[in-house]
C-alpha cells in the first residue's frame, strides 16, 4: 500500500495557479517591440521603393509635368537658403545620382537639423512648381 500524498508532501505535484511567469514577460515584450520595429521598417522601405525616382531633367524642362505626383529623391544638403517658422526650410541640395542642384521645401512638421554634407532619402511631391518634401530619412 502506498502512502497517501498530503498537501505538504514531496510526492504531490504542484500546479501553477495560472500566473504568467515574469521572466516570460520580460522576454516577450522586447521581442514584440523588435518584431514590430522590423515590420515597420520593411513596410516603410517598400513604400519608398515603390515610388519612381525624381526626374530632374523633366523638372527643369517642365515642372508641371511632375505636378501632384510623388517621387523618391536621394540628395545631399548643400545649404539652407531660408527658414521661416510655420513655413519650413528651403534647402539647396545636390542629387546623389548626379550633380544636379535643386531646391526643396521641407515643412516644419518634418523637423530635423540640416547640415551641409548630410544625405537624405526624400519622398517629394511637386506642388505649384516647387519640390516639397513629404517624408525624409537621413542615411
Coordinates of N, CA, C and O in Angstrom, one line a residue:
X1 N 0.8 -1.2 0.0 CA 0.0 0.0 0.0 C 0.9 1.2 0.0 O 1.8 1.3 0.7
X2 N 0.5 2.2 -0.8 CA 1.3 3.4 -1.0 C 0.8 4.5 0.0 O -0.4 4.6 0.3
X3 N 1.8 5.2 0.5 CA 1.4 6.3 1.5 C 0.6 7.3 0.7 O 0.8 7.6 -0.4
X4 N -0.4 7.9 1.3 CA -1.2 8.9 0.7 C -0.5 10.2 0.7 O 0.3 10.5 1.6
X5 N -0.7 10.9 -0.4 CA 0.0 12.2 -0.5 C -0.8 13.3 0.2 O -2.0 13.4 0.1
X6 N -0.1 14.0 1.0 CA -0.7 15.2 1.7 C -0.3 16.4 1.0 O 0.7 16.5 0.2
X7 N -1.0 17.5 1.2 CA -0.7 18.8 0.5 C 0.8 19.2 0.7 O 1.4 19.8 -0.2
X8 N 1.4 18.9 1.8 CA 2.8 19.3 2.0 C 3.8 18.2 1.7 O 5.0 18.4 1.9
X9 N 3.3 17.1 1.2 CA 4.2 16.0 0.9 C 5.0 16.3 -0.4 O 4.5 16.8 -1.3
X10 N 6.2 15.8 -0.4 CA 7.1 16.0 -1.6 C 6.6 15.2 -2.8 O 6.9 15.4 -3.9
X11 N 5.8 14.2 -2.6 CA 5.3 13.4 -3.7 C 4.1 14.0 -4.4 O 3.8 13.6 -5.5
X12 N 3.5 15.0 -3.9 CA 2.4 15.6 -4.5 C 2.9 16.7 -5.5 O 3.7 17.6 -5.1
X13 N 2.5 16.7 -6.7 CA 2.9 17.7 -7.7 C 2.1 19.0 -7.5 O 0.9 18.9 -7.3
X14 N 2.8 20.1 -7.7 CA 2.1 21.4 -7.6 C 1.8 21.9 -9.0 O 2.6 21.8 -9.9
X15 N 0.6 22.5 -9.1 CA 0.2 23.0 -10.4 C 0.3 24.6 -10.2 O -0.1 25.1 -9.2
X16 N 0.7 25.2 -11.3 CA 0.7 26.7 -11.3 C -0.7 27.2 -11.2 O -1.7 26.6 -11.8
X17 N -0.9 28.2 -10.6 CA -2.2 28.8 -10.4 C -2.7 29.7 -11.6 O -3.6 30.5 -11.4
X18 N -2.0 29.6 -12.7 CA -2.4 30.4 -13.9 C -1.6 31.7 -14.0 O -1.9 32.5 -14.9
X19 N -0.7 31.9 -13.1 CA 0.0 33.2 -13.2 C 1.1 33.1 -14.3 O 1.7 32.0 -14.5
X20 N 1.3 34.2 -15.0 CA 2.3 34.2 -16.0 C 3.7 34.5 -15.4 O 3.9 35.4 -14.6
X21 N 4.6 33.7 -15.9 CA 6.0 33.8 -15.4 C 6.6 35.2 -15.8 O 6.6 35.6 -16.9
X22 N 7.1 36.0 -14.8 CA 7.7 37.3 -15.1 C 8.8 37.2 -16.1 O 9.1 38.2 -16.8
X23 N 9.6 36.2 -16.0 CA 10.7 36.0 -17.0 C 10.2 35.9 -18.4 O 10.8 36.5 -19.3
X24 N 9.1 35.2 -18.6 CA 8.5 35.1 -19.9 C 8.0 36.5 -20.4 O 8.3 36.8 -21.6
X25 N 7.4 37.3 -19.5 CA 7.0 38.6 -19.9 C 8.2 39.5 -20.3 O 8.2 40.2 -21.2
X26 N 9.3 39.4 -19.5 CA 10.5 40.2 -19.7 C 11.1 39.8 -21.0 O 11.8 40.6 -21.7
X27 N 10.9 38.6 -21.5 CA 11.4 38.1 -22.8 C 10.5 38.5 -23.9 O 11.0 39.0 -25.0
X28 N 9.2 38.4 -23.7 CA 8.3 38.6 -24.8 C 8.1 40.1 -25.2 O 8.0 40.4 -26.4
X29 N 8.1 41.0 -24.2 CA 7.9 42.4 -24.5 C 9.0 43.0 -25.5 O 8.7 43.5 -26.5
X30 N 10.3 42.8 -25.2 CA 11.3 43.3 -26.1 C 11.2 42.6 -27.5 O 11.4 43.2 -28.5
X31 N 10.9 41.3 -27.5 CA 10.7 40.5 -28.7 C 9.6 41.1 -29.6 O 9.8 41.4 -30.8
X32 N 8.5 41.5 -29.0 CA 7.4 42.1 -29.7 C 7.8 43.4 -30.2 O 7.5 43.8 -31.4
X33 N 8.5 44.2 -29.5 CA 8.9 45.6 -29.9 C 9.9 45.4 -31.1 O 9.8 46.2 -32.1
X34 N 10.8 44.5 -31.0 CA 11.8 44.3 -32.1 C 11.1 43.9 -33.4 O 11.3 44.4 -34.5
X35 N 10.2 42.9 -33.3 CA 9.4 42.5 -34.4 C 8.6 43.6 -35.0 O 8.6 43.8 -36.3
X36 N 7.9 44.4 -34.2 CA 7.1 45.5 -34.7 C 8.0 46.5 -35.4 O 7.6 47.0 -36.5
X37 N 9.1 46.8 -34.8 CA 10.0 47.8 -35.5 C 10.5 47.3 -36.8 O 10.6 48.0 -37.8
X38 N 10.9 46.0 -36.9 CA 11.4 45.4 -38.1 C 10.3 45.5 -39.2 O 10.6 45.8 -40.4
X39 N 9.1 45.1 -38.8 CA 8.0 45.1 -39.8 C 7.7 46.6 -40.3 O 7.6 46.8 -41.5
X40 N 7.8 47.5 -39.4 CA 7.6 48.9 -39.8 C 8.6 49.4 -40.8 O 8.3 50.0 -41.7
X41 N 9.9 49.0 -40.5 CA 11.0 49.4 -41.4 C 10.9 48.8 -42.8 O 11.1 49.4 -43.8
X42 N 10.5 47.5 -42.8 CA 10.3 46.8 -44.1 C 9.2 47.5 -44.9 O 9.3 47.7 -46.1
X43 N 8.1 47.7 -44.2 CA 6.9 48.3 -44.9 C 7.3 49.7 -45.4 O 7.0 50.1 -46.5
X44 N 7.9 50.5 -44.6 CA 8.3 51.9 -44.9 C 9.3 51.9 -46.1 O 9.1 52.6 -47.1
X45 N 10.3 51.0 -46.1 CA 11.2 50.9 -47.2 C 10.5 50.5 -48.5 O 10.9 50.9 -49.6
X46 N 9.6 49.5 -48.3 CA 8.9 49.1 -49.5 C 8.1 50.2 -50.1 O 8.0 50.4 -51.4
X47 N 7.4 51.0 -49.3 CA 6.7 52.2 -49.8 C 7.6 53.1 -50.6 O 7.2 53.7 -51.6
X48 N 8.8 53.4 -50.0 CA 9.7 54.3 -50.7 C 10.2 53.7 -52.0 O 10.3 54.4 -53.0
X49 N 10.4 52.4 -52.0 CA 10.9 51.8 -53.2 C 9.9 51.7 -54.3 O 10.2 51.6 -55.5
X50 N 8.6 51.7 -53.9 CA 7.5 51.6 -54.9 C 7.3 52.9 -55.7 O 6.6 52.9 -56.7
X51 N 7.9 54.0 -55.2 CA 7.8 55.3 -55.9 C 8.9 55.4 -57.0 O 10.0 54.9 -56.8
X52 N 8.6 56.1 -58.1 CA 9.6 56.2 -59.1 C 10.6 57.3 -58.7 O 10.2 58.2 -58.0
X53 N 11.8 57.2 -59.3 CA 12.8 58.3 -58.9 C 12.4 59.6 -59.5 O 11.8 59.7 -60.6
X54 N 12.8 60.7 -58.8 CA 12.5 62.0 -59.3 C 13.3 62.3 -60.6 O 14.5 62.1 -60.6
X55 N 12.7 62.8 -61.6 CA 13.3 63.0 -62.9 C 13.7 64.5 -63.0 O 12.8 65.4 -63.2
X56 N 15.0 64.8 -62.7 CA 15.5 66.1 -62.7 C 15.4 66.8 -64.0 O 14.9 68.0 -64.1
X57 N 15.7 66.1 -65.1 CA 15.6 66.7 -66.4 C 14.2 67.1 -66.8 O 14.0 68.3 -67.3
X58 N 13.2 66.3 -66.5 CA 11.8 66.7 -66.7 C 11.4 67.9 -65.9 O 10.7 68.8 -66.3
X59 N 11.9 67.9 -64.6 CA 11.6 69.0 -63.7 C 12.1 70.3 -64.3 O 11.4 71.3 -64.3
X60 N 13.4 70.3 -64.7 CA 14.0 71.5 -65.3 C 13.3 72.0 -66.6 O 13.1 73.2 -66.8
X61 N 12.9 71.0 -67.4 CA 12.2 71.3 -68.7 C 10.8 71.8 -68.4 O 10.4 72.8 -69.0
X62 N 10.0 71.1 -67.6 CA 8.6 71.4 -67.4 C 8.1 70.9 -66.0 O 7.6 69.8 -66.0
X63 N 8.3 71.7 -65.0 CA 7.9 71.2 -63.6 C 6.4 70.8 -63.6 O 6.1 69.9 -62.8
X64 N 5.5 71.3 -64.4 CA 4.1 71.0 -64.4 C 3.9 69.5 -64.8 O 2.8 69.0 -64.4
X65 N 4.8 68.9 -65.5 CA 4.6 67.5 -65.9 C 4.7 66.6 -64.7 O 4.1 65.5 -64.7
X66 N 5.4 67.1 -63.6 CA 5.5 66.3 -62.4 C 4.5 66.7 -61.3 O 4.5 66.1 -60.2
X67 N 3.7 67.7 -61.6 CA 2.8 68.3 -60.6 C 1.9 67.2 -60.0 O 1.3 66.4 -60.7
X68 N 1.9 67.2 -58.7 CA 1.0 66.4 -57.9 C 1.4 64.9 -57.7 O 0.7 64.2 -57.0
X69 N 2.5 64.5 -58.3 CA 2.9 63.1 -58.2 C 4.0 63.0 -57.1 O 4.6 64.0 -56.8
X70 N 4.2 61.8 -56.6 CA 5.1 61.5 -55.6 C 6.3 60.8 -56.1 O 6.2 59.9 -57.0
X71 N 7.5 61.1 -55.7 CA 8.8 60.6 -56.2 C 9.7 60.4 -55.0 O 9.6 61.0 -54.0
X72 N 10.7 59.5 -55.3 CA 11.9 59.4 -54.4 C 13.0 60.2 -54.9 O 13.2 60.4 -56.1
X73 N 13.7 60.8 -54.0 CA 14.9 61.7 -54.4 C 16.0 61.5 -53.3 O 15.7 61.7 -52.1
X74 N 17.1 61.0 -53.7 CA 18.3 60.9 -52.8 C 19.1 62.1 -53.1 O 19.6 62.3 -54.2
X75 N 19.4 62.9 -52.0 CA 20.1 64.1 -52.2 C 21.0 64.5 -51.0 O 20.8 64.0 -49.9
X76 N 22.0 65.3 -51.3 CA 22.9 65.8 -50.2 C 22.7 67.3 -50.0 O 22.6 68.0 -50.9
X77 N 22.6 67.6 -48.7 CA 22.3 69.1 -48.4 C 23.6 69.9 -48.7 O 24.7 69.5 -48.4
X78 N 23.4 71.0 -49.4 CA 24.4 71.9 -49.7 C 24.3 73.2 -48.8 O 25.3 73.6 -48.3
X79 N 23.1 73.7 -48.7 CA 22.9 74.9 -47.8 C 21.4 75.0 -47.5 O 20.6 74.5 -48.2
X80 N 21.2 75.8 -46.4 CA 19.9 76.2 -46.1 C 19.7 77.6 -46.6 O 20.4 78.5 -46.2
X81 N 18.7 77.7 -47.5 CA 18.5 79.0 -48.2 C 17.6 79.9 -47.3 O 17.8 81.2 -47.4
X82 N 16.7 79.3 -46.7 CA 15.7 80.1 -45.9 C 15.0 79.2 -44.9 O 14.8 78.1 -45.1
X83 N 14.7 79.8 -43.7 CA 13.9 79.1 -42.7 C 12.9 80.1 -42.1 O 13.3 81.2 -41.6
X84 N 11.7 79.7 -42.2 CA 10.6 80.6 -41.6 C 9.7 79.7 -40.8 O 9.2 78.6 -41.3
X85 N 9.5 80.0 -39.5 CA 8.6 79.3 -38.7 C 7.2 79.3 -39.3 O 6.7 80.3 -39.7
X86 N 6.6 78.1 -39.3 CA 5.2 78.0 -39.9 C 5.3 77.7 -41.4 O 4.3 77.3 -42.0
X87 N 6.4 78.0 -42.0 CA 6.6 77.8 -43.5 C 7.4 76.5 -43.7 O 7.1 75.7 -44.5
X88 N 8.6 76.5 -43.1 CA 9.5 75.4 -43.2 C 10.9 75.9 -43.6 O 11.2 77.1 -43.5
X89 N 11.7 75.0 -44.2 CA 13.0 75.4 -44.6 C 13.2 75.1 -46.1 O 12.7 74.1 -46.6
X90 N 13.8 76.0 -46.8 CA 14.2 75.9 -48.2 C 15.6 75.5 -48.2 O 16.5 76.2 -47.8
X91 N 15.9 74.3 -48.8 CA 17.2 73.7 -48.8 C 17.7 73.7 -50.2 O 17.0 73.3 -51.2
X92 N 19.0 73.9 -50.4 CA 19.7 73.7 -51.7 C 20.3 72.3 -51.6 O 21.1 72.1 -50.6
X93 N 20.0 71.4 -52.5 CA 20.5 70.1 -52.4 C 21.2 69.7 -53.8 O 20.9 70.3 -54.8
X94 N 22.0 68.7 -53.7 CA 22.7 68.1 -54.9 C 22.2 66.7 -54.9 O 22.3 66.0 -53.9
X95 N 21.7 66.3 -56.1 CA 21.3 64.9 -56.2 C 22.5 63.9 -56.1 O 23.6 64.3 -56.5
X96 N 22.3 62.8 -55.4 CA 23.3 61.8 -55.2 C 23.7 61.1 -56.5 O 24.9 60.8 -56.8
X97 N 22.7 60.9 -57.4 CA 23.0 60.2 -58.6 C 23.6 61.1 -59.7 O 24.1 60.6 -60.7
X98 N 23.7 62.3 -59.5 CA 24.4 63.2 -60.4 C 24.8 64.5 -59.7 O 24.9 64.6 -58.5
X99 N 25.1 65.5 -60.5 CA 25.5 66.8 -60.0 C 24.4 67.8 -60.2 O 24.7 69.0 -60.3
X100 N 23.2 67.4 -60.2 CA 22.1 68.3 -60.4 C 21.8 69.0 -59.1 O 21.8 68.4 -58.0
X101 N 21.5 70.3 -59.2 CA 21.2 71.1 -58.0 C 19.7 71.5 -58.0 O 19.1 71.8 -59.0
X102 N 19.1 71.3 -56.8 CA 17.6 71.6 -56.7 C 17.4 72.3 -55.4 O 18.2 72.3 -54.5
X103 N 16.2 72.9 -55.3 CA 15.7 73.5 -54.0 C 14.5 72.7 -53.6 O 13.7 72.3 -54.4
X104 N 14.5 72.3 -52.3 CA 13.5 71.5 -51.7 C 12.9 72.2 -50.5 O 13.7 72.7 -49.6
X105 N 11.6 72.3 -50.4 CA 10.9 72.9 -49.3 C 10.7 71.7 -48.3 O 10.0 70.8 -48.6
X106 N 11.2 71.9 -47.1 CA 10.9 70.9 -46.0 C 10.0 71.5 -45.0 O 10.4 72.4 -44.3
X107 N 8.7 71.1 -44.9 CA 7.8 71.7 -43.9 C 8.3 71.5 -42.5 O 9.0 70.6 -42.2
X108 N 7.9 72.5 -41.6 CA 8.2 72.4 -40.2 C 7.8 71.0 -39.6 O 8.5 70.5 -38.7
X109 N 6.7 70.5 -40.0 CA 6.2 69.2 -39.4 C 7.2 68.1 -39.5 O 7.1 67.2 -38.7
X110 N 8.1 68.1 -40.5 CA 9.1 67.1 -40.7 C 10.3 67.3 -39.8 O 11.0 66.4 -39.5
X111 N 10.4 68.5 -39.3 CA 11.5 68.8 -38.3 C 12.9 68.5 -38.9 O 13.1 68.4 -40.1
X112 N 13.8 68.3 -38.0 CA 15.2 67.9 -38.4 C 16.2 69.0 -38.4 O 15.8 70.2 -38.6
X113 N 17.4 68.6 -38.3 CA 18.5 69.5 -38.4 C 19.2 69.2 -39.8 O 19.4 68.0 -40.1
X114 N 19.5 70.2 -40.5 CA 20.1 70.0 -41.8 C 21.4 70.7 -41.9 O 21.5 71.9 -41.8
X115 N 22.4 69.9 -42.0 CA 23.8 70.4 -42.1 C 24.4 70.1 -43.5 O 24.0 69.0 -44.0
X116 N 25.2 70.9 -44.0 CA 25.8 70.7 -45.3 C 26.6 69.4 -45.3 O 27.2 69.0 -44.3
X117 N 26.4 68.6 -46.3 CA 27.0 67.3 -46.5 C 26.1 66.1 -46.1 O 26.4 65.0 -46.4
X118 N 25.1 66.4 -45.3 CA 24.2 65.3 -44.9 C 23.4 64.8 -46.1 O 23.0 65.5 -47.0
X119 N 23.2 63.4 -46.1 CA 22.4 62.8 -47.2 C 21.1 62.3 -46.7 O 21.0 61.8 -45.6
X120 N 20.0 62.5 -47.5 CA 18.7 62.1 -47.1 C 18.0 61.4 -48.3 O 18.2 61.7 -49.4
X121 N 17.1 60.5 -47.9 CA 16.2 59.9 -48.8 C 14.9 60.8 -48.6 O 14.4 60.9 -47.5
X122 N 14.5 61.4 -49.7 CA 13.3 62.3 -49.6 C 12.2 61.6 -50.4 O 12.4 61.0 -51.5
X123 N 11.0 61.7 -49.9 CA 9.8 61.4 -50.6 C 9.2 62.8 -50.9 O 9.0 63.6 -50.0
X124 N 9.2 63.1 -52.2 CA 8.8 64.5 -52.6 C 7.6 64.5 -53.5 O 7.2 63.5 -54.1
X125 N 7.0 65.7 -53.6 CA 5.9 66.0 -54.5 C 6.1 67.4 -55.1 O 6.6 68.3 -54.4
X126 N 5.8 67.5 -56.3 CA 5.9 68.9 -56.9 C 4.5 69.5 -56.8 O 3.5 69.0 -57.2
X127 N 4.5 70.7 -56.1 CA 3.3 71.5 -55.9 C 3.6 72.9 -56.2 O 4.5 73.5 -55.7
X128 N 2.8 73.5 -57.1 CA 3.0 74.9 -57.6 C 4.4 75.1 -58.1 O 5.0 76.2 -57.9
X129 N 5.0 74.1 -58.8 CA 6.3 74.2 -59.3 C 7.4 74.1 -58.4 O 8.6 74.1 -58.7
X130 N 7.1 73.8 -57.1 CA 8.2 73.7 -56.1 C 8.2 72.3 -55.6 O 7.2 71.6 -55.4
X131 N 9.4 71.8 -55.4 CA 9.6 70.4 -54.8 C 9.4 70.5 -53.3 O 10.1 71.2 -52.6
X132 N 8.5 69.7 -52.8 CA 8.2 69.7 -51.4 C 8.4 68.3 -50.8 O 7.9 67.3 -51.4
X133 N 9.1 68.3 -49.7 CA 9.4 67.0 -49.0 C 8.1 66.6 -48.3 O 7.5 67.4 -47.6
X134 N 7.7 65.3 -48.4 CA 6.6 64.8 -47.6 C 7.1 63.9 -46.5 O 6.4 63.6 -45.6
X135 N 8.3 63.3 -46.7 CA 8.9 62.5 -45.8 C 10.4 62.5 -46.0 O 10.8 62.7 -47.2
X136 N 11.2 62.2 -45.0 CA 12.6 62.2 -45.3 C 13.3 61.2 -44.2 O 12.7 61.0 -43.2
X137 N 14.4 60.7 -44.6 CA 15.2 59.8 -43.8 C 16.7 60.0 -44.1 O 17.1 59.9 -45.2
X138 N 17.4 60.3 -43.0 CA 18.8 60.5 -43.1 C 19.5 59.2 -43.3 O 19.1 58.2 -42.7
X139 N 20.5 59.2 -44.2 CA 21.3 57.9 -44.3 C 22.8 58.2 -44.4 O 23.2 59.3 -44.6

